[in-house]
Structure formats: C-alpha cells, structure tokens
XYZ file of C-alpha atoms in Angstrom:
406
model
C 26.348 41.270 -90.159
C 26.691 38.621 -87.439
C 26.876 35.118 -88.833
C 26.511 31.777 -87.161
C 29.778 30.218 -85.964
C 28.588 26.830 -87.096
C 25.644 26.229 -89.405
C 26.011 22.711 -90.745
C 22.633 21.926 -89.249
C 21.032 24.827 -91.157
C 22.527 23.841 -94.496
C 21.538 20.200 -94.149
C 19.060 18.763 -96.634
C 16.812 17.735 -93.736
C 16.384 21.234 -92.303
C 16.127 22.868 -95.720
C 13.337 20.455 -96.588
C 11.502 21.533 -93.435
C 11.709 25.125 -94.673
C 10.346 23.968 -98.036
C 7.335 22.425 -96.306
C 6.649 25.460 -94.131
C 7.354 28.404 -96.426
C 4.406 28.237 -98.768
C 1.663 30.729 -99.626
C 3.647 33.637 -98.208
C 4.376 32.075 -94.802
C 7.768 32.671 -93.195
C 9.768 30.239 -91.083
C 12.816 30.895 -88.909
C 14.899 28.703 -86.634
C 14.653 29.968 -83.076
C 15.821 29.691 -79.481
C 18.563 27.334 -78.404
C 19.235 26.337 -81.994
C 20.286 29.886 -82.843
C 21.882 30.643 -79.479
C 24.165 27.612 -79.613
C 25.074 28.308 -83.233
C 26.119 31.859 -82.401
C 28.205 30.666 -79.464
C 29.798 27.760 -81.312
C 28.109 25.258 -79.012
C 26.645 21.912 -80.072
C 23.213 22.087 -81.686
C 21.294 19.023 -80.541
C 17.784 19.962 -81.624
C 16.300 22.205 -84.293
C 13.281 24.331 -83.408
C 11.505 26.452 -85.995
C 8.933 29.222 -85.561
C 6.485 29.752 -88.409
C 3.672 32.110 -89.374
C 1.559 29.198 -90.670
C -1.235 27.861 -88.465
C -0.995 24.293 -87.101
C -3.597 22.965 -89.528
C -1.662 24.348 -92.486
C 1.586 22.829 -91.217
C -0.057 19.414 -90.896
C -1.655 19.663 -94.344
C 1.563 20.776 -96.043
C 3.528 17.993 -94.371
C 1.010 15.397 -95.538
C 1.120 16.763 -99.097
C 4.930 16.574 -99.065
C 4.981 13.048 -97.689
C 6.567 14.206 -94.442
C 5.560 12.624 -91.153
C 3.960 15.182 -88.821
C 3.066 14.619 -85.166
C 0.575 17.016 -83.504
C 2.789 17.219 -80.405
C 0.963 20.168 -78.856
C -1.291 21.297 -81.635
C -3.615 23.263 -79.326
C -0.640 25.451 -78.440
C 0.640 25.548 -81.994
C 3.330 22.879 -81.898
C 3.811 20.231 -84.577
C 6.826 17.938 -84.878
C 8.053 17.155 -88.375
C 10.101 13.980 -88.760
C 12.424 14.171 -91.769
C 15.130 11.569 -92.365
C 14.376 10.334 -88.822
C 15.239 13.741 -87.379
C 12.502 15.427 -85.323
C 12.105 19.157 -85.940
C 9.730 20.993 -83.633
C 7.680 23.654 -85.402
C 5.712 26.202 -83.396
C 3.345 28.778 -84.828
C 3.906 32.383 -83.817
C 2.066 33.053 -80.587
C 1.361 35.577 -77.923
C 0.137 34.842 -74.410
C -3.394 35.955 -73.563
C -3.416 34.450 -70.068
C -0.747 32.518 -68.203
C -1.265 29.886 -65.524
C 2.220 28.626 -64.911
C 3.025 26.044 -67.551
C -0.475 26.250 -69.030
C -0.854 29.465 -71.001
C -3.773 30.584 -73.157
C -2.238 31.645 -76.456
C -3.340 33.375 -79.619
C -1.726 32.591 -82.945
C -0.490 35.452 -85.063
C 2.113 36.715 -87.476
C 3.937 39.182 -85.223
C 7.515 38.066 -84.636
C 8.133 40.622 -81.889
C 5.152 39.429 -79.839
C 6.316 35.861 -80.284
C 9.743 36.862 -78.958
C 8.255 38.710 -75.981
C 6.648 35.540 -74.625
C 10.010 33.768 -74.328
C 12.165 33.663 -71.199
C 15.634 35.133 -71.855
C 16.900 37.583 -74.438
C 19.526 35.119 -75.695
C 16.676 32.723 -76.522
C 14.675 35.281 -78.520
C 16.851 35.179 -81.627
C 15.760 33.890 -85.022
C 17.548 32.936 -88.226
C 16.078 32.258 -91.667
C 17.063 29.455 -94.007
C 19.862 31.589 -95.466
C 21.480 32.273 -92.095
C 20.218 35.860 -91.786
C 19.623 36.842 -88.179
C 16.471 38.485 -86.840
C 16.790 40.086 -83.385
C 13.502 41.777 -82.409
C 14.404 42.387 -78.734
C 18.112 43.250 -78.930
C 19.249 39.931 -77.491
C 22.227 39.448 -79.791
C 24.727 41.344 -77.630
C 23.503 39.502 -74.535
C 24.023 36.209 -76.333
C 27.488 36.992 -77.685
C 28.557 38.387 -74.298
C 26.986 35.409 -72.522
C 24.900 37.721 -70.370
C 21.742 36.036 -69.135
C 18.822 38.437 -68.858
C 15.081 37.976 -68.587
C 12.951 39.499 -71.327
C 11.204 42.576 -69.963
C 10.110 42.384 -66.324
C 11.850 39.425 -64.670
C 9.090 38.982 -62.096
C 6.418 38.862 -64.772
C 8.367 36.237 -66.720
C 8.796 34.115 -63.579
C 5.132 34.320 -62.619
C 4.269 32.972 -66.061
C 6.209 29.813 -65.197
C 8.059 29.447 -61.879
C 10.350 26.829 -63.387
C 12.111 29.785 -65.012
C 13.790 30.320 -61.643
C 15.706 27.081 -62.062
C 16.184 27.671 -65.782
C 17.830 30.994 -64.902
C 20.449 29.208 -62.804
C 20.825 26.365 -65.272
C 21.422 28.751 -68.189
C 23.854 30.775 -66.103
C 25.744 27.564 -65.313
C 25.794 26.559 -68.968
C 26.251 29.837 -70.818
C 26.891 32.678 -68.389
C 30.064 34.692 -68.044
C 30.926 37.285 -65.430
C 28.499 38.194 -62.674
C 24.915 36.992 -62.678
C 22.258 39.547 -63.650
C 21.325 41.196 -60.350
C 17.703 41.996 -61.198
C 17.062 38.472 -62.429
C 18.709 36.973 -59.362
C 16.731 39.152 -56.950
C 13.504 38.226 -58.719
C 14.287 34.509 -58.451
C 15.016 34.753 -54.731
C 11.935 36.885 -54.095
C 9.597 34.463 -55.898
C 11.281 31.162 -54.973
C 8.246 29.886 -53.052
C 6.492 29.611 -56.400
C 8.595 26.495 -57.053
C 6.132 24.642 -54.818
C 3.739 24.752 -57.783
C 6.184 22.965 -60.085
C 6.224 19.188 -60.509
C 9.130 17.224 -59.111
C 9.809 15.801 -62.573
C 10.471 19.229 -64.060
C 12.571 20.330 -61.082
C 14.637 17.139 -61.275
C 15.398 17.654 -64.947
C 16.620 21.225 -64.384
C 18.741 20.299 -61.363
C 20.520 17.442 -63.152
C 21.205 19.606 -66.196
C 22.590 22.361 -63.964
C 24.940 19.910 -62.255
C 26.347 18.940 -65.662
C 27.136 22.515 -66.734
C 30.547 24.270 -66.678
C 29.595 26.796 -63.990
C 27.524 24.421 -61.897
C 29.315 25.382 -58.687
C 28.734 29.106 -59.217
C 25.035 28.479 -59.756
C 24.724 26.199 -56.731
C 26.441 28.741 -54.507
C 24.097 31.501 -55.707
C 21.067 29.264 -55.205
C 22.276 28.431 -51.709
C 22.787 32.099 -50.828
C 19.214 32.810 -51.905
C 17.686 29.844 -50.064
C 16.678 28.133 -53.296
C 19.022 25.153 -53.009
C 17.675 24.232 -49.580
C 14.110 24.666 -50.814
C 14.450 22.076 -53.571
C 17.119 19.733 -52.157
C 16.516 19.927 -48.408
C 18.153 21.716 -45.506
C 21.188 19.432 -45.536
C 22.156 20.352 -49.104
C 25.487 22.171 -49.311
C 27.352 23.560 -52.312
C 30.613 23.254 -50.342
C 30.562 19.481 -50.929
C 30.461 20.033 -54.670
C 33.261 22.600 -54.351
C 35.374 19.936 -52.647
C 34.808 17.580 -55.578
C 35.949 20.225 -58.066
C 39.166 21.013 -56.223
C 40.930 18.399 -58.334
C 40.938 18.449 -62.111
C 42.009 14.897 -62.907
C 39.319 12.954 -61.093
C 37.699 10.003 -62.884
C 34.906 10.331 -65.384
C 32.453 9.250 -62.688
C 32.950 12.632 -61.000
C 31.142 14.300 -63.913
C 27.953 12.301 -63.416
C 25.101 14.620 -62.399
C 23.475 11.928 -60.241
C 26.732 11.350 -58.355
C 27.071 15.090 -57.835
C 23.462 15.341 -56.689
C 23.936 12.628 -54.077
C 27.075 14.318 -52.804
C 25.403 17.719 -52.499
C 22.114 16.570 -50.973
C 22.718 13.085 -49.543
C 20.268 10.229 -49.054
C 17.302 12.584 -48.523
C 17.221 13.649 -52.157
C 15.279 10.671 -53.606
C 12.332 11.737 -51.452
C 12.461 15.319 -52.735
C 12.987 14.786 -56.454
C 11.509 12.390 -59.001
C 14.393 10.091 -59.802
C 14.347 6.787 -61.624
C 14.827 3.608 -59.594
C 18.311 3.274 -61.065
C 19.216 6.830 -60.031
C 17.820 6.318 -56.520
C 19.798 3.113 -56.137
C 22.989 4.795 -57.340
C 22.681 7.532 -54.709
C 21.638 5.196 -51.898
C 24.500 2.744 -52.517
C 27.070 5.557 -52.923
C 25.961 7.126 -49.629
C 26.061 3.742 -47.841
C 29.571 3.048 -49.147
C 30.675 6.560 -48.166
C 29.396 5.991 -44.630
C 31.167 2.638 -44.458
C 34.421 4.250 -45.571
C 33.983 7.069 -43.067
C 33.578 4.646 -40.164
C 36.325 2.225 -41.232
C 40.089 2.384 -41.496
C 39.790 2.521 -45.296
C 42.192 -0.350 -45.767
C 42.480 -2.384 -48.942
C 40.807 -5.272 -47.152
C 37.737 -3.153 -46.417
C 37.729 -1.697 -49.891
C 37.861 -5.168 -51.415
C 34.881 -6.271 -49.342
C 32.881 -3.290 -50.594
C 33.882 -3.986 -54.190
C 32.887 -7.640 -53.934
C 29.543 -6.640 -52.432
C 28.698 -3.727 -54.732
C 31.044 -3.717 -57.731
C 33.871 -1.399 -58.733
C 31.652 1.282 -60.332
C 29.563 1.712 -57.183
C 32.667 1.863 -54.991
C 34.198 4.631 -57.111
C 30.930 6.539 -56.626
C 31.123 5.839 -52.898
C 34.726 7.019 -52.627
C 33.878 10.264 -54.409
C 30.813 10.748 -52.206
C 32.922 10.130 -49.114
C 35.374 12.756 -50.335
C 32.594 15.294 -50.857
C 31.228 14.580 -47.375
C 34.603 14.828 -45.680
C 34.823 11.093 -44.977
C 38.160 10.915 -46.808
C 40.467 13.484 -45.291
C 43.439 13.822 -47.598
C 44.029 14.030 -51.323
C 46.634 11.296 -51.030
C 44.112 8.930 -49.461
C 41.531 9.816 -52.103
C 44.022 9.005 -54.866
C 44.946 5.743 -53.186
C 41.333 4.602 -52.830
C 40.402 5.589 -56.377
C 43.466 3.960 -57.862
C 42.722 0.693 -56.125
C 38.992 0.762 -56.921
C 39.696 1.389 -60.580
C 42.400 -1.245 -60.974
C 41.651 -4.186 -58.679
C 39.884 -6.910 -60.616
C 36.881 -8.005 -58.602
C 36.933 -11.821 -58.441
C 33.875 -13.951 -58.934
C 32.804 -16.175 -56.063
C 33.985 -19.657 -57.123
C 31.275 -21.786 -55.485
C 27.761 -22.506 -56.748
C 24.817 -24.180 -55.119
C 25.163 -27.169 -57.437
C 28.774 -27.676 -56.369
C 27.763 -27.635 -52.715
C 24.936 -30.128 -53.223
C 27.306 -32.401 -55.141
C 29.671 -32.191 -52.154
C 26.925 -33.438 -49.840
C 25.661 -30.148 -48.394
C 21.847 -30.363 -48.330
C 19.640 -27.712 -49.899
C 17.490 -25.480 -47.712
C 18.439 -23.432 -44.635
C 21.699 -25.369 -44.239
C 22.689 -24.398 -47.773
C 22.227 -20.691 -47.042
C 24.201 -20.962 -43.829
C 26.984 -22.846 -45.615
C 27.088 -20.298 -48.418
C 27.508 -17.428 -45.960
C 30.217 -19.317 -44.163
C 32.014 -20.033 -47.435
C 31.953 -16.352 -48.353
C 33.513 -15.454 -44.980
C 36.255 -18.024 -45.510
C 36.815 -16.669 -49.016
C 37.077 -13.073 -47.746
C 39.415 -14.052 -44.892
C 41.695 -15.673 -47.466
C 41.798 -12.450 -49.509
C 39.465 -13.934 -52.162
C 42.197 -16.300 -53.327
C 40.770 -19.739 -52.628
C 39.431 -22.174 -55.205
C 36.086 -23.925 -55.070
C 37.781 -27.179 -54.080
C 39.635 -25.543 -51.186
C 36.480 -23.857 -49.933
C 34.509 -27.108 -50.050
C 37.169 -28.942 -48.044
C 37.156 -26.280 -45.326
C 33.351 -26.144 -45.297
C 33.097 -29.878 -44.730
C 35.460 -29.678 -41.768
C 33.706 -26.702 -40.172
C 30.233 -28.105 -40.694
C 31.318 -31.480 -39.304
C 32.715 -29.760 -36.208
C 29.386 -27.990 -35.684
C 27.531 -31.307 -35.787
C 29.839 -32.704 -33.081
C-alpha cells in the first residue's frame, strides 16, 4: 500500500483533534487535495484541507461543543475553517456541482466521495487520506501523482468551462509538479479556450502568474503558454519567455533573480502593471527596475554611472535593474553582468552628508534658494565620487553661490 513520504502534519495533535471534532455520529473525514499530493511527493505541506461527510451546520455545532474556533468561511458552499492551536484547517463538506458559472457553482451536499472527487480539477488533486494515513483514490489519480503527470479529471474542456482560471492553474501545476511532456489533451483544451480568461479577475490571474514564475519549471510553462498565445493574452504582446530563459542561463545569480515580481517585469516590461492587479510596492519595483535597465542600456555602464543609480535608488533596486537589463539584452556579456552585480552588491551606498539645518546655519536661506543649493551640493558631491564631507561641501557652495550673485 502506498504511504505518505512525510506525514508529520497528519500525526500532529492539531490535525488529529480536527478529526476528533469532525468524525462523530458516523461521519467520515479525510485530508484532501494539495495536502495529500505534497505528502506523497515529499513536498512541503503548507496547509491542511479536509473533506467531510458532515454538513456545515454540524461542523459548526461540533466545533462549538469542543471549544474549537470555527469560521464560516464559505458556509453556503460547505466550507468552514477550524482554528486549532492557531492553525487554520479548511473543512469542506462533500459536494457535487449542479450548475457551474465559472467560479460560482451551485452545489449539492452529499456523502459520495467519488462525486466529490469528480468536481475537482486534476487527478493528482483528487486523492484523500484518512487520519491513519490510509489512501483513498476514487479516480485513479495516484499513478498520475507519483509520476508527476498533470491530467484534467474527465473532459478537460468541461473542467475548464467550469472555471477558466484552470487554464493558468494547469500551467502553474505543470511548472511546480510536472515531469516529462505536458499532457497534450489538456494543453490543446487550454489553448482552444484561452479567450475565457477574459472572464477572470485580474487579481486571480496575478496570483497564478506569480506562483508560476516561482516554480521549478517556470520557463517550460512560459514557453508553452507563449506557443499557445496565452502568455501574450495575459501579459501583453511584448511579453517574451526568451527574456526569462536568458535569466536562467546562469545558476549562481543572486537571490533577487528568484523573485517572481522581478521575473515578471523582465518578461513583460513596464506594461504589466496595467494588465495585472499588483500592489503599489510591486508596481514600483517593476517600474524602477525597468527605468534602471533603460538607463544602463543607454549608458556606458561605468562604475560612476552605477554609483549614481545606487545613490538615487538604493542597492536592492539597482540589482533588480541590472538583472532586468540582462533579461532585456541591455547588458551584452556575462562578464559585464558579473561586474555590475558584484559592484552593486558590495559598494556601500554613502549617505548624503548635508542637511537643511546645516545649510541654514551656514547662511543659506530657506525657500527656493535652499532647493537650488541642495541640488548643486549633490552635483558637487557626485563629481567628487561621494567622498566630500559636509564642511567641504558648504565651503564650495558658499563660493559658487557668491559667484552667482556677482
């Protein structure tokens, strides 16, 4: 019998207590989905999801009787979240779809495990395990899981029409778990129905794209999406997997190269914030990285220019910009890339030594003249390779400002 490669989560007192709450009056509970899939594959289990024959009202009542916090997360669709020892465990009653309208399906609760499995997306996600670690595989998904073969349950087109986001999930799961060639029928169905992604919110698309870019086979998935016209559909006509391929040519790049937002900006450029729903921080990261990449592309890429960028934007942003420039072809050789990264990671960005108070104390009046003097001081500082002290800068400022008055 197939056993889980790692089951510490299952044997924990927290999860076993959840089973105690749920398995009363003849009801059966089983962990399901990614929890089981990752356990079988020896991957990290981040969340625990449990399917249960009990109705939502019974789950809530049993949790209350046991002194367990229960949140009616999606009670109309059968989902209740138990919070035990501060760990959330999502519990969903067995269901079957009566009607589907994308993300919003009309469901009927039941006790049929096979029908519950049939409403899921991929065979590797339709696996269940009881509290003792015994596997239940109603749709024959175990071999697919162990062989890392991603396959839709039943008719791929029917599964996609139930929720078009499954197109992107297909590529994300292939990037994260797939081995060998992608399932041809699933791929053809995704390409055929790709226009259905127009019905999906930008928030949901953004989440899938970023998770795909973090996965081991991200490049393979991006190339397949590009071949099928899906990448251009969600990231714009300028998006190109070849830029990401260029980033992955080298295996010892800095940690920043693994950031999904950095990768996204490199693949799709400055247009992407308009197409996806990114946070302000993520938008700023992409915009600054692209601006720095363009500056590097148009400059001689000397240490002087790199220092100016680091003083203006900080070392972290410049590393992002260098990597973006490499992806876009703005840095032409590996040697130059190494040189720029080494300097950006090791040069200590100095703090500007002057303050407004110092300048006022030196007799420079506040107001427009102060701003002008501050800009002039920064130019002097840069021209001197950021080496001058506040006292030296003030002396030179006084001379230059006096000459302007004459």
